[in-house]
XYZ file of C-alpha atoms in Angstrom:
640
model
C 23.936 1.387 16.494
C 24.107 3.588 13.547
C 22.436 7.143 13.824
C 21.367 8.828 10.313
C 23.016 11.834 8.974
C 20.991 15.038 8.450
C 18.575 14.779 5.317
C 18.597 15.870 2.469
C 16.303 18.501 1.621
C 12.895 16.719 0.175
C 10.858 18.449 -2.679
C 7.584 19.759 -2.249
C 5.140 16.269 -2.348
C 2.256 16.422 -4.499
C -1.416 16.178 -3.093
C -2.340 12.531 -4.282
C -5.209 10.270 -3.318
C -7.728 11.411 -0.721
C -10.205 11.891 -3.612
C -12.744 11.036 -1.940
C -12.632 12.604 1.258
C -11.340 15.688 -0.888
C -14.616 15.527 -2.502
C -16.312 15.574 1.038
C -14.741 18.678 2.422
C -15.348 20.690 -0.436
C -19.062 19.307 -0.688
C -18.997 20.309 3.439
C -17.990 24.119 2.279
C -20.794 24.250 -0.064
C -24.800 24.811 -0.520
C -26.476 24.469 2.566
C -23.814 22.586 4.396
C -22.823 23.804 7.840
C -19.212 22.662 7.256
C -17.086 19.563 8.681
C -14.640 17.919 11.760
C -11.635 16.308 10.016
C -10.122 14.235 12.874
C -6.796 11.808 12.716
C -3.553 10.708 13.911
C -0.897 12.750 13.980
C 0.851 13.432 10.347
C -2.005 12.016 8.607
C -2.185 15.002 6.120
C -5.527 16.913 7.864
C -3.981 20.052 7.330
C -2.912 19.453 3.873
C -6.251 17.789 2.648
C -8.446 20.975 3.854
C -5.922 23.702 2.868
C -5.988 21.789 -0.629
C -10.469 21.930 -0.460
C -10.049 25.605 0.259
C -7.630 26.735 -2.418
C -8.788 29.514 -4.658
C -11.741 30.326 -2.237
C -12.078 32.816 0.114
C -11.770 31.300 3.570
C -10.099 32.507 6.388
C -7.888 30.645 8.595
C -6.798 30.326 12.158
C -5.207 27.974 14.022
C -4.870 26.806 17.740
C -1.588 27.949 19.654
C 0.545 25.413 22.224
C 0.155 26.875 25.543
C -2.181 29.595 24.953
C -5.123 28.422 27.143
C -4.804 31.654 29.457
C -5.130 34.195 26.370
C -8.512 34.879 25.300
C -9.309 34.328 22.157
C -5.196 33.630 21.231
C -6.226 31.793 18.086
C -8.398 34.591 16.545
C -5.762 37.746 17.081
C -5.553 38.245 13.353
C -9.320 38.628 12.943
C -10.655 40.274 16.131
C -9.692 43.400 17.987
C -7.432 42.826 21.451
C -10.856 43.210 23.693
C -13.489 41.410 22.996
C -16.793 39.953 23.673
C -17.619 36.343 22.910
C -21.324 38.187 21.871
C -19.504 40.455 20.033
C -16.906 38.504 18.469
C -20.004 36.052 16.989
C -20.998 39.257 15.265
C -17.679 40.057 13.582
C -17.154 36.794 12.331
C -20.869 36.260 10.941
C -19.979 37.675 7.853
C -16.860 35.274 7.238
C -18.011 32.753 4.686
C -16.094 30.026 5.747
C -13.793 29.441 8.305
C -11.083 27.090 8.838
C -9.830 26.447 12.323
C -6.773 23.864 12.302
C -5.478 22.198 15.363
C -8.654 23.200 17.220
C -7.695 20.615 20.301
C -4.848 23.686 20.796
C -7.782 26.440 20.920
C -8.076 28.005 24.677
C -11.466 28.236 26.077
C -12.689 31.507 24.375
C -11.380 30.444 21.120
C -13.001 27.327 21.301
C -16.752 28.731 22.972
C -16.331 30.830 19.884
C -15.999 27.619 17.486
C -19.204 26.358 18.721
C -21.236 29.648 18.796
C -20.959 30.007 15.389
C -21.721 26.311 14.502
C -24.792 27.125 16.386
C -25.741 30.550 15.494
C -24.134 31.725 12.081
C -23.981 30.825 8.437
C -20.204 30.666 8.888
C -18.964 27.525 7.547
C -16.812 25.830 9.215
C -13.812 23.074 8.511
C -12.170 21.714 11.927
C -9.312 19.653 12.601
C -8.408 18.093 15.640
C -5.809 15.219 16.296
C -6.523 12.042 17.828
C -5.893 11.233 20.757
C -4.879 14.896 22.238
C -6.907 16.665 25.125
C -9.955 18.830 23.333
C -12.127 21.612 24.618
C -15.684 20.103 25.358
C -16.609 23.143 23.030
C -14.724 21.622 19.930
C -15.638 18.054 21.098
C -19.638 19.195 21.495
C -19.361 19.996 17.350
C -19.531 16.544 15.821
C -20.263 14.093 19.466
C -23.744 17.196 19.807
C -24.256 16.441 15.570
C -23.528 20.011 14.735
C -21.125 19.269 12.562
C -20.016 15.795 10.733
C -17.357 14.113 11.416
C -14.749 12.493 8.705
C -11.763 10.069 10.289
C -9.135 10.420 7.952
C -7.759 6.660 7.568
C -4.181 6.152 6.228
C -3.168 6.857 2.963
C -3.412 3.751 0.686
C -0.122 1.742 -0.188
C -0.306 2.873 -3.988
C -0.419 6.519 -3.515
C 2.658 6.047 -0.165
C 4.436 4.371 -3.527
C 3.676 7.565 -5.779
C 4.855 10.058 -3.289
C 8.165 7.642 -2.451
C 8.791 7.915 -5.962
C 8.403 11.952 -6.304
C 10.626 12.239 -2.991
C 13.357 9.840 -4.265
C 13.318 11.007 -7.949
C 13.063 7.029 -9.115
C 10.524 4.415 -8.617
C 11.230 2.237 -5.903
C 10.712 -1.330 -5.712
C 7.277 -2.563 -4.447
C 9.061 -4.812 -1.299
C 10.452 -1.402 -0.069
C 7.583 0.533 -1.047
C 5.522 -2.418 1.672
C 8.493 -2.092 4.213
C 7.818 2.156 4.315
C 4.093 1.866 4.070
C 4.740 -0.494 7.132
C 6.943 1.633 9.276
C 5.328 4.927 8.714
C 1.622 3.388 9.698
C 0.165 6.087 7.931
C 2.397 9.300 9.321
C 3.243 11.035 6.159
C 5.699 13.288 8.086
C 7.441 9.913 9.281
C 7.560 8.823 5.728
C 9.489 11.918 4.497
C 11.678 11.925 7.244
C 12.595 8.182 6.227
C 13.079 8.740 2.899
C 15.051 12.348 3.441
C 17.706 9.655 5.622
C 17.465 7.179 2.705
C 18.693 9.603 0.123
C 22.174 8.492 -1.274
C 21.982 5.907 1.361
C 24.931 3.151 1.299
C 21.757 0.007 1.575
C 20.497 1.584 -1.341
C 20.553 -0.552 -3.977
C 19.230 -1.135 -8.049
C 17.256 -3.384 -8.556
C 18.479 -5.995 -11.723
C 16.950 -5.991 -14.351
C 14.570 -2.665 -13.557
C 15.202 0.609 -13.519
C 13.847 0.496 -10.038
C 15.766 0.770 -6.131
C 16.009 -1.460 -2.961
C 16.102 -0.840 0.417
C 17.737 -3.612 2.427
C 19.065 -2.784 5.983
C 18.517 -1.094 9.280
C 16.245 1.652 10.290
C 18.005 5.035 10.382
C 17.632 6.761 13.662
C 16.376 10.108 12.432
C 15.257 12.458 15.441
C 11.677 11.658 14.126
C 12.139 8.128 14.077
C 13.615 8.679 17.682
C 10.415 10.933 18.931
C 8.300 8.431 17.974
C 9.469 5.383 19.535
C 10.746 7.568 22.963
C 8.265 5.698 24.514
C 9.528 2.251 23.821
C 13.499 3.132 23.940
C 13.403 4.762 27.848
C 11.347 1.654 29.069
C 12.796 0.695 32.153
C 10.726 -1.154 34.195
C 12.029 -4.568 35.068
C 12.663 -7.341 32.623
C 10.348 -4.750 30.241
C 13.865 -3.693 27.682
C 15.505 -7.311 28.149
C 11.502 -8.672 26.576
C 11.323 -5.474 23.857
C 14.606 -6.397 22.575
C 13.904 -10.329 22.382
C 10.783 -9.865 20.271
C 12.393 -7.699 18.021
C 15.630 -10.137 17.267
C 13.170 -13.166 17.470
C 9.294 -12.228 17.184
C 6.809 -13.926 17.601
C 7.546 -15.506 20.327
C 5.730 -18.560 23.095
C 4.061 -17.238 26.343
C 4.501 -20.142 28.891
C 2.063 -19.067 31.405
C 3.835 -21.398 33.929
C 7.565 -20.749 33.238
C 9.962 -18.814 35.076
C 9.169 -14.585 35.494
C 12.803 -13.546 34.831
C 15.118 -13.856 31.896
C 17.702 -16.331 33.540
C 18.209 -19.422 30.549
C 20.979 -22.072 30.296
C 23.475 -21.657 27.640
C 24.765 -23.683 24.975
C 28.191 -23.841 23.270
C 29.703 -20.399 22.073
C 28.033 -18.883 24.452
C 24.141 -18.844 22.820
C 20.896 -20.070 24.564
C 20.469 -23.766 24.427
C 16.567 -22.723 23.979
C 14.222 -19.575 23.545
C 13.721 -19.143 27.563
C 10.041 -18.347 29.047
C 9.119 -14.816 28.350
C 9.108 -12.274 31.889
C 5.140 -12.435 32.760
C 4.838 -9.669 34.552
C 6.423 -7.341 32.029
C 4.889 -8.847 29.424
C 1.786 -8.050 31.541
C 2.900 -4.420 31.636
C 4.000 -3.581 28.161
C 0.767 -5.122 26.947
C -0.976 -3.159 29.338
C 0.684 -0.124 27.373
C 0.239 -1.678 24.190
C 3.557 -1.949 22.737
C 3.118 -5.797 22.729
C 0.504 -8.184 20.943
C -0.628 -11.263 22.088
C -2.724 -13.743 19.286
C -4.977 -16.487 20.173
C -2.495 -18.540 19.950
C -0.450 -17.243 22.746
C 2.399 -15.946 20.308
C 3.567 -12.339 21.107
C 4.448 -10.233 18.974
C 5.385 -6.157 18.911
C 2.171 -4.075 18.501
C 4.040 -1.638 15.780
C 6.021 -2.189 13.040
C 8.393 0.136 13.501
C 9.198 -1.055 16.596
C 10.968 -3.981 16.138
C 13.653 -2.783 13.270
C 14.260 0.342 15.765
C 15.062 -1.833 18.607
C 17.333 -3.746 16.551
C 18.694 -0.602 14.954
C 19.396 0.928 18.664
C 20.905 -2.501 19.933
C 24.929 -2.632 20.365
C 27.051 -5.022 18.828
C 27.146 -7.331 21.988
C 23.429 -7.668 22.482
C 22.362 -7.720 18.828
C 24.948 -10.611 18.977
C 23.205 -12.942 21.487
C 19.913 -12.005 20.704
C 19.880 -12.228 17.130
C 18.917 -15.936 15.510
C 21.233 -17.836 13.112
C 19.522 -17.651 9.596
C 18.652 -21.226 9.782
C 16.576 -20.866 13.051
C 14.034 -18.578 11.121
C 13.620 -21.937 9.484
C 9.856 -22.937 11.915
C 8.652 -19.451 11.542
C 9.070 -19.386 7.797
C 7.677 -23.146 7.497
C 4.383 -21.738 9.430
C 3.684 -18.776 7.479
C 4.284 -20.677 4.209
C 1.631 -23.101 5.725
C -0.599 -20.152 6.625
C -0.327 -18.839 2.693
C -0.966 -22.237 1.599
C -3.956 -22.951 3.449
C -5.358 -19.508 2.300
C -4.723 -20.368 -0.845
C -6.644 -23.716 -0.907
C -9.562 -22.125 0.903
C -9.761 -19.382 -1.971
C -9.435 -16.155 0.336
C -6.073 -14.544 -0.111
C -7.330 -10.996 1.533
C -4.791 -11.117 4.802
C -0.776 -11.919 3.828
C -0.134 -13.546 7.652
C 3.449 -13.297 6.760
C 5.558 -11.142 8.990
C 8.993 -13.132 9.527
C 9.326 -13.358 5.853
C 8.912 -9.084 5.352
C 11.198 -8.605 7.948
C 13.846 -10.717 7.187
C 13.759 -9.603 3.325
C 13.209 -5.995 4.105
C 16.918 -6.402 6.930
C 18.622 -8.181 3.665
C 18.651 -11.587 5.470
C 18.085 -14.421 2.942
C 15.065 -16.195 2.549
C 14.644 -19.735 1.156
C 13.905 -19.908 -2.592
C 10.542 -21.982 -2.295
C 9.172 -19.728 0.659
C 10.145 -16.425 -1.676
C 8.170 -18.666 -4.482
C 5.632 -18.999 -2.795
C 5.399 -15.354 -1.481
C 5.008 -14.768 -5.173
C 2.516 -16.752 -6.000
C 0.415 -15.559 -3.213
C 0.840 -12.136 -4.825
C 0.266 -12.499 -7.849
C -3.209 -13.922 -6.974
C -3.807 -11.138 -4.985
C -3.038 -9.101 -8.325
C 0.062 -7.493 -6.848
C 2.406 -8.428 -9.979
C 5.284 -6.092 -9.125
C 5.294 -7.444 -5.864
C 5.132 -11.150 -7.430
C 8.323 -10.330 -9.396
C 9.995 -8.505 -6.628
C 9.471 -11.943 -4.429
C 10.524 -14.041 -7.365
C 13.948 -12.164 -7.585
C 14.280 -12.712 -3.800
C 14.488 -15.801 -4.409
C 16.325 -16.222 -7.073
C 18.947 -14.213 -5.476
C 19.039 -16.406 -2.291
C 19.424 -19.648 -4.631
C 22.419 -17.405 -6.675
C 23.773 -17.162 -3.162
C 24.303 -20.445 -2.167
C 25.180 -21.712 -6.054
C 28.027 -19.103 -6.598
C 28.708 -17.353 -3.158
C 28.152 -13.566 -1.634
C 30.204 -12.083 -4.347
C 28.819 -13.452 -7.697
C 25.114 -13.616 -5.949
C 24.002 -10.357 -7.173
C 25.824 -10.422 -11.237
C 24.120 -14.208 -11.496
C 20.480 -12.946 -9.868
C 20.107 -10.281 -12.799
C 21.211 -12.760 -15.207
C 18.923 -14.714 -13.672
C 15.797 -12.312 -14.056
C 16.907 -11.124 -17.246
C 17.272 -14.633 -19.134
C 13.517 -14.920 -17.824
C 12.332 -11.825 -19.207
C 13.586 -13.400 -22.468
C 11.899 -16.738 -22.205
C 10.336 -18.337 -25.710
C 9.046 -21.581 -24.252
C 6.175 -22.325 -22.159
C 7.093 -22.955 -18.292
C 5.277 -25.174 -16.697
C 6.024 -25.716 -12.631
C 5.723 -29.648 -11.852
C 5.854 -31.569 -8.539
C 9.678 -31.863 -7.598
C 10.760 -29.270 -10.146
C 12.722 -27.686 -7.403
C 12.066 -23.997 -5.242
C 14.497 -21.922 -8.045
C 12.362 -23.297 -10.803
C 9.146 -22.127 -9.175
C 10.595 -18.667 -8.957
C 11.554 -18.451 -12.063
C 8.477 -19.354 -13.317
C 6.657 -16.796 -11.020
C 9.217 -13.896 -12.057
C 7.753 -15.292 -15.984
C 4.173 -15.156 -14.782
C 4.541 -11.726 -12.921
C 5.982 -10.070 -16.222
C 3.396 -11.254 -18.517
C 1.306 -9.869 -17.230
C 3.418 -6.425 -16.312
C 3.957 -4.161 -19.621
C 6.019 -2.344 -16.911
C 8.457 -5.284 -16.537
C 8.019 -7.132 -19.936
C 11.051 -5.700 -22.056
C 9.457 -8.153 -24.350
C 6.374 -9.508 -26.120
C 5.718 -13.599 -24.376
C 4.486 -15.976 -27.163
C 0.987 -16.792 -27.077
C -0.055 -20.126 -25.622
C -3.161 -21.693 -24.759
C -4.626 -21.539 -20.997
C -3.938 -24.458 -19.151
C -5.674 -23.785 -16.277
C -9.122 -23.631 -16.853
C -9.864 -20.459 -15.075
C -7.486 -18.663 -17.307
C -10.253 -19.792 -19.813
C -12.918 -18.086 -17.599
C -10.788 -14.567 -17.706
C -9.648 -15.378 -21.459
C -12.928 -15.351 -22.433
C -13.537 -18.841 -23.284
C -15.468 -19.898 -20.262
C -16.512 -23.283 -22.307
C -13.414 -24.767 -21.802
C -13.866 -25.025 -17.533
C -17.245 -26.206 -18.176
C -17.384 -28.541 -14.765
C -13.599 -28.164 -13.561
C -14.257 -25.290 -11.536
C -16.279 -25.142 -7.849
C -17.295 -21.951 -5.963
C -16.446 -18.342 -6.886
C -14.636 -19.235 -10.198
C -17.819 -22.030 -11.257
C -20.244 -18.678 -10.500
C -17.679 -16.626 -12.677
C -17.892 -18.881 -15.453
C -22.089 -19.882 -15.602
C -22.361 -15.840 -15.545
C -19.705 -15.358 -18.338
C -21.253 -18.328 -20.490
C -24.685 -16.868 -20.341
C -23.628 -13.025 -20.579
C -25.364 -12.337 -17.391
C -24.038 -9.131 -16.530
C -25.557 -8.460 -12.857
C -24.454 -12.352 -12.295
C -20.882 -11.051 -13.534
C -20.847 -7.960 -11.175
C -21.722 -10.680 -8.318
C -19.040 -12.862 -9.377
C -16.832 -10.209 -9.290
C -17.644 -8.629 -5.959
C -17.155 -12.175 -4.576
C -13.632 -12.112 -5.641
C -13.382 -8.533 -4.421
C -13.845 -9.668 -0.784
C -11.983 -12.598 -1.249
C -8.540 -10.290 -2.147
C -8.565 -11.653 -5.452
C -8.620 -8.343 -6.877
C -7.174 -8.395 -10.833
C -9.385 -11.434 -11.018
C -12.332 -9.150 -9.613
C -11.134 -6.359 -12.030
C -11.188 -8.756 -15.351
C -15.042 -10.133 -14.079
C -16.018 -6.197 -13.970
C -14.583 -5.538 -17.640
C -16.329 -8.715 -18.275
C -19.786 -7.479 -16.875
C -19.361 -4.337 -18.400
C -19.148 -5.808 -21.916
C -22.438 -7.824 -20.741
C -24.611 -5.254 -19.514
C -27.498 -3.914 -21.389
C -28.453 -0.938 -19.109
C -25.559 1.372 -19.848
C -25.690 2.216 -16.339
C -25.153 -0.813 -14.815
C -22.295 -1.231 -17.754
C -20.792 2.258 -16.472
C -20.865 1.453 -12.995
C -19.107 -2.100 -13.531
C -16.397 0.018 -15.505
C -15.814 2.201 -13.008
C -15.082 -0.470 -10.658
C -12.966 -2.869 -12.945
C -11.224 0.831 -13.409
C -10.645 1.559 -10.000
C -9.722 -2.343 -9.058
C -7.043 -2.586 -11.958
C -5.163 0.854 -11.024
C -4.660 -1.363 -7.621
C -3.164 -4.178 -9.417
C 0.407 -2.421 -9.932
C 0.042 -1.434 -13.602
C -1.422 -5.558 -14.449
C -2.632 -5.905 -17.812
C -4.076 -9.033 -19.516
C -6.118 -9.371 -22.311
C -10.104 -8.603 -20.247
C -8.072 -5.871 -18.879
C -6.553 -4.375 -22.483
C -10.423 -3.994 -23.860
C -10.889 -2.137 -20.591
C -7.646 0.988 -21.105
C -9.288 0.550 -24.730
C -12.886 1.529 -23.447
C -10.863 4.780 -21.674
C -9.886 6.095 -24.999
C -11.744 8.580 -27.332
C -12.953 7.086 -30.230
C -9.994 8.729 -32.366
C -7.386 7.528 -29.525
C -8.086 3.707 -30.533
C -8.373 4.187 -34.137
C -5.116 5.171 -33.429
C -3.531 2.897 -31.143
C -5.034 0.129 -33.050
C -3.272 1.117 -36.461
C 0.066 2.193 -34.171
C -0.203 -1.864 -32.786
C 0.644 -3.274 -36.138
C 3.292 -1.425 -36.582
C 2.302 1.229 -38.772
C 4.772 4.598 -38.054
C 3.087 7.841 -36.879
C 4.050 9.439 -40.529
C 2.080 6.504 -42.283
C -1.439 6.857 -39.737
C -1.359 10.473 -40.329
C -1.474 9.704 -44.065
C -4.102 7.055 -43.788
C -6.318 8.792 -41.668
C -5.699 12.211 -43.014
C -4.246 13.530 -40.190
C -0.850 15.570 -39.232
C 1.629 13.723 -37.775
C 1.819 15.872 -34.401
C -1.866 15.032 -34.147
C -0.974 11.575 -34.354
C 1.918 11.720 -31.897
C -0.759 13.896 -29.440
C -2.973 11.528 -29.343
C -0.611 8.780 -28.958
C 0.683 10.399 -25.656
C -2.697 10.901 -24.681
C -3.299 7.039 -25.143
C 0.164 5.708 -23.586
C -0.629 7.766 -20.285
C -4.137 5.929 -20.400
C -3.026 2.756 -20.863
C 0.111 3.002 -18.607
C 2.442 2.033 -21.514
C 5.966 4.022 -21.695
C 6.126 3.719 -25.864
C 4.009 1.747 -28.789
C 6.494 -1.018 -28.295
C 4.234 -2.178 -25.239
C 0.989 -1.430 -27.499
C 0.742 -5.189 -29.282
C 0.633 -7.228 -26.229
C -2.196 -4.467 -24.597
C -4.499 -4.485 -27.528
C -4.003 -7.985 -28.472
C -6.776 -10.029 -26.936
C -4.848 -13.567 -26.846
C -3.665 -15.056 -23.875
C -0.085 -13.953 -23.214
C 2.536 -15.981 -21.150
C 2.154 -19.531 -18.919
C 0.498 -20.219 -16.512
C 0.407 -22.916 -13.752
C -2.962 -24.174 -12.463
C -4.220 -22.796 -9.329
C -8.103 -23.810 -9.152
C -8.270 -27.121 -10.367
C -8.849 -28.679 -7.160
C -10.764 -25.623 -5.099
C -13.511 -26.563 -2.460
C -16.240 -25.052 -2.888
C -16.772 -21.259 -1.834
């Protein structure tokens, strides 16, 4: 068991995403609104979100104090003299604009009468928040379950912005598989997410990534005192057979339920002293812990731990001796791995990638245990349809590392990996993946496919070669070419590109939406856009392809590059366009009359726009033919 050393000191994280419900608590502060009830888990960032809708306006703030209850009015000392009516204490605080009362499930009675009376009888407004699942007042409660006041449940922060604040903590982008494994662990606790990444600083599993300018994390959990709090209730279980169960799931999950085996742990043993077999699970404290719901049971009768953080923290707190005869030999991962690869492949064929049932295969990765080449292929693939490219190439390099591994050994695995990803990023020929063509050449193709369509991990520009699958026609623009090849979503996608039907686009492209296929869903919004003749409709299918492609880890193609173009001021692409071909900033000044710091303004202006780092990435984004193979995917698709 390793414990983590004290942190280093973080810097300050910026306020990102939440624009939205930002946008809602400063709307609830305003006009003729009464105010708002933010409510959430703990460490979900209430406090920061409504201290950032109040900033610059004149609000008052109080907040509720830990075991307070028998001081009246504890929470409102600063604004109200020590004796005090509640009558007269409405009066006081009438004249307060608006009023924001954090951790109002802490406010004692008086304090939290007070809340309500002025919900009811002044033009105070007022911004509450109250955590989840903590005792309130019925006061507070009365506010938003009595419709006083609304009531906004602050959901996790999405996986993009968790990446942008990793980044800002660590100093350096980190690599999208550990960006998923903290995402994971912290299930939406910001202050868990800071505390892991203060124990990660200068950490020895640490690691560059090849190839990138990016970092890994591969290894155990540390055992920060946060990470300890919050699994206290899963470390001191110590009912019978309850620790002996925890710990099995977490060196071996998911595991059977035999309803009719034996209730205690008791198995044979095999040579050198491991199981001959996974024995029957205890019952009754499987019964128990998923009473307290720390385990998971599917409808297939496989249990699993209900949090993700549980299982690397049990493994993390195990000694030497028990890790030892719990833990699986790499090869007996081998059924788990074959049935989520079967799971992705179904998904696939059925042409709804929008749940990744893939847990074995994170865990494993994310602990630094290798995974087989094809299963890491596939993991890309599945990715990249999803529009996850990063990811795609991260998965690719997994794999290629694994296949380095058993070709050269642990100690050239790593030097022949990068060479690996590196002779990719270089290819000149079209790859094409055939039947039998082996697991490493499927990842290298996918690592080719992710970073064609990456400017972030293209260090070069891919020849251009004609789309062999006939849906890359479709998002190429030629949807004559897949005239009767495709069925379902993609057929729709091309009849509505073919006829320039813009609302049939924007259905098209919802379809894929819901179906997870989300840079496809982005490039059929760009598409509509272009289609539309109400320039409504066209600006409200650009908003969406906008707001879909930021999602798709920095993806461009060629519907997407007339898309960043469409973000850029008419002077921007006159610009970029003449900075494409190669023209310097000294000779587009002279052509367009212009200085050459206006040039290189606008130029920054554009790169931050189109999420290019210099004009070297500017040819393949404004180029509109297809860049870099591709395998077919929806030849053969059953109708949707």
């Amino acid at each position: 068991m390793r414990d983590a050393v004290a942190p280093e000191p973080l810097p300050l994280w910026p306020f990102t995403g939440r624009e939205d419900e930002l946008r809602l608590v400063r709307r609830s502060s305003a006009g003729a609104r009464r105010g708002l009830v933010v409510t959430g888990p703990p460490g979900r960032g209430k406090t920061r979100l409504v201290t950032e809708a109040v900033r610059g306006t004149d609000c008052a703030r109080v907040a509720g104090i830990p075991q307070a209850h028998r001081m009246p009015f504890a929470a409102f000392a600063p604004l109200l003299p020590e004796s005090v009516t509640l009558h007269r204490a409405v009066r006081l605080l009438s004249g307060v604009r608006t009023l924001l009362v954090d951790d109002a499930h802490l406010l004692d009675d008086s304090s939290a009468a007070l809340v309500h009376q002025l919900a009811v009888r002044s033009d105070t407004r007022l911004l509450i928040v109250v955590t989840d699942g903590a005792p309130v007042p019925a006061a507070v409660s009365r506010l938003w379950t009595g419709e006083l006041l609304p009531r906004l449940p602050l959901g996790p922060l999405p996986r993009e912005e968790t990446a942008r604040l990793v980044t800002v903590g660590a100093g350096r982008a980190p690599e999208p598989l550990t960006v998923n494994r903290l995402h994971r662990l912290a299930g939406g606790d910001l202050r868990l997410l800071r505390e892991l990444l203060g124990a990660l600083r200068g950490h020895e599993d640490l690691t560059p990534v090849p190839g990138t300018d990016e970092w890994a994390w591969r290894g155990p959990v540390p055992l920060t005192p946060a990470v300890r709090e919050h699994t206290a209730h899963l470390l001191t279980r110590t009912g019978p057979g309850e620790r002996e169960t925890l710990d099995r799931l977490a060196f071996a999950e998911p595991l059977p339920v035999e309803l009719d085996g034996p209730t205690g742990p008791e198995h044979p043993m095999g040579p050198a002293g491991r199981p001959a077999g996974p024995a029957p699970l205890d019952l009754a404290a499987l019964e128990r812990l998923e009473d307290d719901g720390l385990v998971h049971v599917d409808g297939r009768g496989a249990v699993r731990l209900a949090h993700p953080l549980h299982g690397p923290v049990l493994r993390a707190a195990a000694g030497g001796l028990r890790a030892r005869r719990l833990a699986r030999a790499p090869e007996e991962y081998g059924p788990a791995l074959d049935a989520e690869a079967a799971a992705l492949t179904a998904l696939i064929g059925q042409a709804d990638v929008r749940t990744v049932p893939a847990p074995v295969g994170d865990w494993l990765v994310a602990e630094g245990v290798p995974v087989p080449a094809g299963y890491a292929a596939l993991r890309a693939r599945y990715a990249r349809l999803r529009g996850e490219v990063r990811e795609a190439a991260a998965w690719a390099r997994e794999g290629l590392c694994t296949t380095a591994s058993a070709r050269s050994g642990p100690a050239e695995a790593e030097a022949e990996a990068e060479a690996e990803a590196e002779a990719e990023v270089e290819v000149e020929a079209e790859v094409e993946v055939e039947v039998g063509a082996g697991a490493a050449a499927e990842a290298r193709a996918e690592l080719a496919l992710a970073e064609a369509q990456s400017p972030a991990l293209a260090s070069v520009r891919h020849p251009a070669h004609a789309p062999h699958d006939p849906y890359d026609a479709v998002r190429l623009g030629a949807p004559e070419r897949a005239a009767g090849r495709l069925t379902g979503v993609f057929a729709a996608h091309a009849d509505a590109l073919t006829h320039a039907d813009g609302p049939a686009l924007d259905r098209a492209a919802g379809e894929l939406e819901r179906r997870g296929f989300l840079l496809f869903s982005a490039e059929a919004y760009a598409q509509a856009a272009a289609a539309h003749r109400d320039p409504g409709a066209a600006r409200t299918a650009r908003t969406r392809a906008v707001a879909l492609a930021r999602r798709c880890q920095g993806a461009r193609t060629p519907a997407l590059a007339a898309l960043a173009l469409g973000e850029l001021t008419a002077r921007q692409r006159q610009i970029v366009t003449l900075a494409a071909t190669g023209l310097s900033n000294r000779q587009i000044a002279e052509r367009l009359t212009l200085s050459i710091r206006t040039v290189g303004n606008h130029l920054y202006s554009a790169y931050t726009r189109l999420g290019a780092s210099d004009r070297t990435a500017l040819p393949r984004l404004t180029d509109p033919r297809p860049t870099g193979p591709r395998p077919a995917e929806f030849q053969e698709k059953q109708p949707a």
